[in-house]
Short mmCIF file of C-alpha atoms in Angstrom, two decimals:
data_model
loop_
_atom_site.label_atom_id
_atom_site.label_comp_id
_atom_site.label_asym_id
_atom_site.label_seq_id
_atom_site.Cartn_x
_atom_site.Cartn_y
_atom_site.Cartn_z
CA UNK S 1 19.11 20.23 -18.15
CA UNK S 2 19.01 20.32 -14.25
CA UNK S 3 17.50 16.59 -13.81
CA UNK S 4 19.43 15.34 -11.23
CA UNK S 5 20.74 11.75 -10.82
CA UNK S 6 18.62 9.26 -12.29
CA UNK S 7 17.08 6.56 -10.54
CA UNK S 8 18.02 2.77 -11.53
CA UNK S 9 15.86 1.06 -13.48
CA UNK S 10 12.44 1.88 -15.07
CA UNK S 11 9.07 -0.21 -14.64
CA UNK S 12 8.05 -2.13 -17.49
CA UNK S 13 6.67 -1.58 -20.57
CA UNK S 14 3.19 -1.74 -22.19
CA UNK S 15 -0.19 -0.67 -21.14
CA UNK S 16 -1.84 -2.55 -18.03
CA UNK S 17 -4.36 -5.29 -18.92
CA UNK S 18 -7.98 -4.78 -18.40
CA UNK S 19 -8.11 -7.10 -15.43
CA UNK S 20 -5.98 -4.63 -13.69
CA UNK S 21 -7.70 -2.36 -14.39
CA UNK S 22 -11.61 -3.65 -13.38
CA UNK S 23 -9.62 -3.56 -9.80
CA UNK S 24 -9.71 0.18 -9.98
CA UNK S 25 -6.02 0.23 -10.48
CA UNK S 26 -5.91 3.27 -13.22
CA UNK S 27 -2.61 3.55 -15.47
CA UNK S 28 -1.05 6.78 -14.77
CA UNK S 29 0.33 9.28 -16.86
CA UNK S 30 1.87 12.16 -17.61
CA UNK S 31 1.20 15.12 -20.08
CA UNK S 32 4.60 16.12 -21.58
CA UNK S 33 3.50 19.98 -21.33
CA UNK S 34 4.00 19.98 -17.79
CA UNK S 35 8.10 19.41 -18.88
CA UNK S 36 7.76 21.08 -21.72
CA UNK S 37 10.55 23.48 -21.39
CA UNK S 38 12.69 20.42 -20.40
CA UNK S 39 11.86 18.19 -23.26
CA UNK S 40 11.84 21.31 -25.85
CA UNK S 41 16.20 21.58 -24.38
CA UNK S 42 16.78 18.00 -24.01
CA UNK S 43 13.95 15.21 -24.49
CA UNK S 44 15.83 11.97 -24.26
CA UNK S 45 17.28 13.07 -21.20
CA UNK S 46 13.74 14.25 -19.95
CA UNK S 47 12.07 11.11 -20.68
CA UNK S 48 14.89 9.27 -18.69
CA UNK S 49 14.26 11.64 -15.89
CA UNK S 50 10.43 10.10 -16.00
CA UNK S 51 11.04 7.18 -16.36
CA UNK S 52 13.28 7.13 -13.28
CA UNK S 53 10.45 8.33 -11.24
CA UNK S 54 7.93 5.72 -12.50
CA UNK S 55 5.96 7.23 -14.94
CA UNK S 56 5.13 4.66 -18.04
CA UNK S 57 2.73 6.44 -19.71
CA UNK S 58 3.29 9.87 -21.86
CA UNK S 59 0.40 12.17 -23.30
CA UNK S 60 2.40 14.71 -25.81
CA UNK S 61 1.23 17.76 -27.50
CA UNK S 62 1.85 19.62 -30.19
CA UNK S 63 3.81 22.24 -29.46
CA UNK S 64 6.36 24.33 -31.51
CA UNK S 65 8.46 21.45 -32.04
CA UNK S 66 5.51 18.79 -32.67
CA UNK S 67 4.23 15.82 -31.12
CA UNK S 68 8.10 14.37 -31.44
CA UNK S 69 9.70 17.08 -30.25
CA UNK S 70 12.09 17.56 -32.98
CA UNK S 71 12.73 13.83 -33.16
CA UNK S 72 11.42 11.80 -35.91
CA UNK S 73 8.01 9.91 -34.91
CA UNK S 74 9.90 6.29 -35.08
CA UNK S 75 12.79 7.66 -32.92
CA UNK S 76 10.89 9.18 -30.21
CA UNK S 77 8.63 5.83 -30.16
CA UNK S 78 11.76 3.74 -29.80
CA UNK S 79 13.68 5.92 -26.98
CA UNK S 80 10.10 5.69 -25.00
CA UNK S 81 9.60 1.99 -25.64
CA UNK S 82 13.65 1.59 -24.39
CA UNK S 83 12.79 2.91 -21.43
CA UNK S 84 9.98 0.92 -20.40
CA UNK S 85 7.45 3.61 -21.37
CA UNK S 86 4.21 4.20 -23.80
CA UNK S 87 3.03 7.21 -26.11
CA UNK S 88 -0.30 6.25 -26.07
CA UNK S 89 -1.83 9.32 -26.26
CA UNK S 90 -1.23 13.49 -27.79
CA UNK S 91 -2.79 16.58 -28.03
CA UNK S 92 -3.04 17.94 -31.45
CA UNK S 93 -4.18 21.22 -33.28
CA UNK S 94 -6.96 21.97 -35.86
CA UNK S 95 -6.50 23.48 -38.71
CA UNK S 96 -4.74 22.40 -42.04
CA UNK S 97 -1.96 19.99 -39.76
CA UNK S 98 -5.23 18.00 -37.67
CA UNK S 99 -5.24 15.16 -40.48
CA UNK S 100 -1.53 14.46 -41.08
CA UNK S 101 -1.12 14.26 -37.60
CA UNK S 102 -4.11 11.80 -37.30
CA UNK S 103 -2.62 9.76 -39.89
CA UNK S 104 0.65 9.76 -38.21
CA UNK S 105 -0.17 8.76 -34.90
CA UNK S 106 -2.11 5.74 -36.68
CA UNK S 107 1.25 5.13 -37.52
CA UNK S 108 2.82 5.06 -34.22
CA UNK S 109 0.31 3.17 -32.82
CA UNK S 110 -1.04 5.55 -30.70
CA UNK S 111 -4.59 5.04 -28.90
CA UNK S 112 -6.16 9.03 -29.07
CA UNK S 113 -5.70 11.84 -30.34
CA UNK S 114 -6.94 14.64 -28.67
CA UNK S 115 -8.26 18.28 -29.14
CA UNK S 116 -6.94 20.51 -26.30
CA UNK S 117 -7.95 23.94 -27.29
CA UNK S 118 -11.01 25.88 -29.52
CA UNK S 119 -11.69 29.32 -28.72
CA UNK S 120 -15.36 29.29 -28.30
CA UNK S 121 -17.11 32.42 -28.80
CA UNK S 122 -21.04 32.02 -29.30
CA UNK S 123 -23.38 29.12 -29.91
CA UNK S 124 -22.28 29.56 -33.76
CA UNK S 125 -18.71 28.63 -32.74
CA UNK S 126 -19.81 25.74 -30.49
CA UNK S 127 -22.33 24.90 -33.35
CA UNK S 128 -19.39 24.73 -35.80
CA UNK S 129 -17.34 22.84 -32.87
CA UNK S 130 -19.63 20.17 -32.71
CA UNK S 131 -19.14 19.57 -36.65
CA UNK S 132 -15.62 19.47 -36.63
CA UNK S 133 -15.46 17.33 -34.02
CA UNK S 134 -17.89 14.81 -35.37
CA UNK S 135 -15.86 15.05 -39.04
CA UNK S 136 -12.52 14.18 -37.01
CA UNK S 137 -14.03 11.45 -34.78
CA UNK S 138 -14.98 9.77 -37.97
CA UNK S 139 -11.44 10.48 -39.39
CA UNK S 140 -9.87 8.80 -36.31
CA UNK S 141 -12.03 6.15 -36.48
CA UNK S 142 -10.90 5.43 -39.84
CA UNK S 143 -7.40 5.42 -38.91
CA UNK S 144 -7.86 2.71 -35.64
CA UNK S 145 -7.90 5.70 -33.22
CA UNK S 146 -10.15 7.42 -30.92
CA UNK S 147 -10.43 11.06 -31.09
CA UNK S 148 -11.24 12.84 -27.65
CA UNK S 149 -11.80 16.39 -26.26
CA UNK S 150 -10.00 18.24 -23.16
CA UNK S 151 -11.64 21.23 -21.53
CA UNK S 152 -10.73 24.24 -19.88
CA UNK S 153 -13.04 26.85 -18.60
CA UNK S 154 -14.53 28.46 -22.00
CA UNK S 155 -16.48 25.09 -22.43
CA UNK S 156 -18.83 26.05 -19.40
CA UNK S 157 -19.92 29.47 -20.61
CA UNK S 158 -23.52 30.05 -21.84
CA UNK S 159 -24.37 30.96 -25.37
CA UNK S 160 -28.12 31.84 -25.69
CA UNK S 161 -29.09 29.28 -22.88
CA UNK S 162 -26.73 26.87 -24.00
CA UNK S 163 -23.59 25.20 -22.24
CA UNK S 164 -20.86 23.98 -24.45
CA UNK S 165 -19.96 21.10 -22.82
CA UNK S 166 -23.52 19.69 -22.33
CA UNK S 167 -24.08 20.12 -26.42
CA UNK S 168 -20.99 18.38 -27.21
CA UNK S 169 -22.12 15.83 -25.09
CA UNK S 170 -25.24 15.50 -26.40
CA UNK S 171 -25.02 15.95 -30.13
CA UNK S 172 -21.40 13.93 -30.64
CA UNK S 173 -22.04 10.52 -30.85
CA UNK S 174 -20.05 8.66 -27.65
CA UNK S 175 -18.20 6.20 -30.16
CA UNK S 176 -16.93 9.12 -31.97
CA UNK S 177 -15.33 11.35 -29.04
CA UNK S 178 -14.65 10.55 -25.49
CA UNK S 179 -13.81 13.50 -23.21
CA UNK S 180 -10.81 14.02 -21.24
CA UNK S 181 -11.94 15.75 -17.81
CA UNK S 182 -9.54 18.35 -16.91
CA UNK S 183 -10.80 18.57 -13.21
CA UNK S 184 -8.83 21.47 -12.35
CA UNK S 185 -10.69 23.35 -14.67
CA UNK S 186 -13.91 22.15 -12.90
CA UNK S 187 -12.85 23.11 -10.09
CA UNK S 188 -11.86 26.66 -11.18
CA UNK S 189 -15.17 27.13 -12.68
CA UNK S 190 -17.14 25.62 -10.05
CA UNK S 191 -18.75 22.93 -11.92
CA UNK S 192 -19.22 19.84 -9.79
CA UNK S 193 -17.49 16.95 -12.19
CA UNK S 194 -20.39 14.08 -11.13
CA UNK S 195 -22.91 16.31 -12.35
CA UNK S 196 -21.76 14.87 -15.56
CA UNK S 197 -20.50 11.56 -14.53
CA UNK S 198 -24.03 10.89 -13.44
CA UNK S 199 -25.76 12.16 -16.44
CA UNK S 200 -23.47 10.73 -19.10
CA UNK S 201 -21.85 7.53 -17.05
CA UNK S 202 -18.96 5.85 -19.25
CA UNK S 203 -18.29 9.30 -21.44
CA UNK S 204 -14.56 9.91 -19.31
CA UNK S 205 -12.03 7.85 -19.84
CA UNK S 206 -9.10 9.97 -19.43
CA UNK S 207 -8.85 12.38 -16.11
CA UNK S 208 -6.33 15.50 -16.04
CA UNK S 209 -5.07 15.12 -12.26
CA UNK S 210 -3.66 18.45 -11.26
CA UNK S 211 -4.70 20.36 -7.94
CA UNK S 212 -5.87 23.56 -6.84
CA UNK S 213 -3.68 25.96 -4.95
CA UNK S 214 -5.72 26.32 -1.43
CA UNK S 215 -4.46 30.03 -1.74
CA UNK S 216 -4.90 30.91 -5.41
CA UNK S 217 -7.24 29.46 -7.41
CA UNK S 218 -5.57 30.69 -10.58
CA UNK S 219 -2.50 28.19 -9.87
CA UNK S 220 -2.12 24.61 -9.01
CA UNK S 221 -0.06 22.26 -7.13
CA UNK S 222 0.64 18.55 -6.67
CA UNK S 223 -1.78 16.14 -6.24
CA UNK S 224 -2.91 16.13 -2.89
CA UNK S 225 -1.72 19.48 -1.56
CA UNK S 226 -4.62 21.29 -3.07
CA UNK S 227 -8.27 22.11 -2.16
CA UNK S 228 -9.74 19.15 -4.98
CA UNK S 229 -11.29 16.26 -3.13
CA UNK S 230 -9.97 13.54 -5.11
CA UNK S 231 -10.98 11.26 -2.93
CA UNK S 232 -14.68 12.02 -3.64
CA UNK S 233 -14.03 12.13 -7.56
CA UNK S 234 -12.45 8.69 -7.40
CA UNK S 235 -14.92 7.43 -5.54
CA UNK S 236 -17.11 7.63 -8.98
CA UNK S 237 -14.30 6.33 -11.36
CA UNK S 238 -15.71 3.21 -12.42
CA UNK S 239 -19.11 5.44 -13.19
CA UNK S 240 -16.90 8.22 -15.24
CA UNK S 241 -15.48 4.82 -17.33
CA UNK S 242 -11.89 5.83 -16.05
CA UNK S 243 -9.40 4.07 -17.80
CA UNK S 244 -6.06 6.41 -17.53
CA UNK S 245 -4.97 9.31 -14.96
CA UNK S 246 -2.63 11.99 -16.79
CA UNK S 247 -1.08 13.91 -14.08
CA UNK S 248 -0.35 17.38 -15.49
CA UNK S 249 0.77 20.45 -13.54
CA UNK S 250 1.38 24.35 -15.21
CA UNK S 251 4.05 25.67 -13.36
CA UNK S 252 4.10 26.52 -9.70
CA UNK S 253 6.02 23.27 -8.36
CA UNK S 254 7.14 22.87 -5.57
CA UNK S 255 10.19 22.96 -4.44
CA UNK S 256 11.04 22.12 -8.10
CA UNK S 257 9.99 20.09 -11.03
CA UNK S 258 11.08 16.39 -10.12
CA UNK S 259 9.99 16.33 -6.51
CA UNK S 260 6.82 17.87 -7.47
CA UNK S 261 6.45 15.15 -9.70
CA UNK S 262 7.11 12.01 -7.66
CA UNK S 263 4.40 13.31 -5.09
CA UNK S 264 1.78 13.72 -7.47
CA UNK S 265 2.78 10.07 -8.96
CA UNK S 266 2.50 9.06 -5.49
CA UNK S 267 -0.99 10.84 -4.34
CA UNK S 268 -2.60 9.04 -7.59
CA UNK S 269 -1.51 5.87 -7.35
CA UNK S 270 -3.10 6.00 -4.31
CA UNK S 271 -6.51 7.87 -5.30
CA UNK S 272 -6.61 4.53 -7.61
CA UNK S 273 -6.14 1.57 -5.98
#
């Protein structure tokens, strides 16, 4: 793995208190599929690697590998916790897998468990969306977790009048699913994020913080190099009900991987204090 030398030390473990946080100081993460073709080669050396650049919190996903990424649950949640770093959070898939990895992740102690991904077709699909989701948010809650739901740009088509997004906000109760805003996604699809903030205040606690490339809008970039005003969506946190910032970036870094990531560690702690 080309890491690089490791910085001394990481910061300390466990998840800021809420008094921190009521200053507008928002934990920061990171969403492991940004590395993911790091920590699919080598993921204790990965998770060093972040941890030498200051990230304490992880978001997985469940990729090919799993959640663990080949490592058993217990091991993965030990090598974090060594370095001064939390799982608190993972994407996971439907299908016949969404409950045992519910019930694991009870058993790691994580806090959500989130759906990243539903092809949505027609209202029918979104209709049948809005079930599942409600089923799994009751499953989660059964288990001590809290099941959420990251979009992309599908979730702002309209079916017969009707905008996916807006239903699932509507018809899921609150308690049962937050949503994780992935804000490059607004952006992409030119939905204004406070639209919703405003009409459904407290319903985001978890923000995707990735830019927009100023020259292509199909790629992004670190935080702060891009055409997002962040500074204008932060602006509303306390509104949205931010509690965590999951920095996340698909590619496209610049000059590589590492660097990319310090800056965009950098450009939102700032966007949070």
């Amino acid at each position: 793995m080309a890491a690089g030398a490791l910085a001394a030390g990481a910061l300390a473990a466990g998840l800021p208190t809420v008094s921190a946080q009521a200053k507008g100081n928002y934990p920061i993460g990171i969403q492991l599929y940004t590395v993911r073709e790091w920590m699919n080669q080598d993921p204790v050396g990965t998770l060093k690697q972040l941890a030498a650049i200051g990230y304490t919190l992880l978001e997985s996903y469940q990729g090919d590998k799993g959640i663990y990424f080949g490592l058993k649950p217990a091991e993965f949640t030990k090598i974090a916790h060594d370095l001064g770093m939390t799982l608190f959070a993972s994407h996971f898939n439907l299908g016949k897998t969404a409950e045992s990895s519910i019930t694991e992740a009870a058993t790691m102690g994580l806090k959500y468990m989130i759906v990243p991904y539903n092809e949505l077709t027609s209202l029918e699909t979104t209709k049948r969306a809005v079930e599942e989701y409600t089923r799994l948010g009751e499953l989660c809650q059964k288990h001590g977790i809290q099941f959420g739901y990251h979009n992309h740009g599908y979730d702002f088509e309209t079916f017969e009048g009707v905008v996916p997004y807006e239903l699932f906000l509507k018809q899921i109760d609150p308690k049962l699913m937050i949503m994780e805003m992935e804000l490059y996604w607004f952006a992409r699809m030119k939905v204004d994020p406070l639209t919703f903030i405003q009409k459904y205040p407290g319903r985001f606690p978890i923000w995707h913080v990735k830019d927009m490339d100023k020259q292509d809008r199909t790629a992004n970039t670190e935080v702060g190099k891009g055409s997002i005003d962040y500074k204008r969506l932060f602006a509303h946190a306390n509104q949205a009900g931010l509690q965590y910032s999951v920095v996340e970036q698909d590619g496209h870094f610049h000059p590589s991987v590492w660097p990319s990531l310090t800056t965009s560690l950098g450009a939102t702690k700032i966007l949070g204090r």
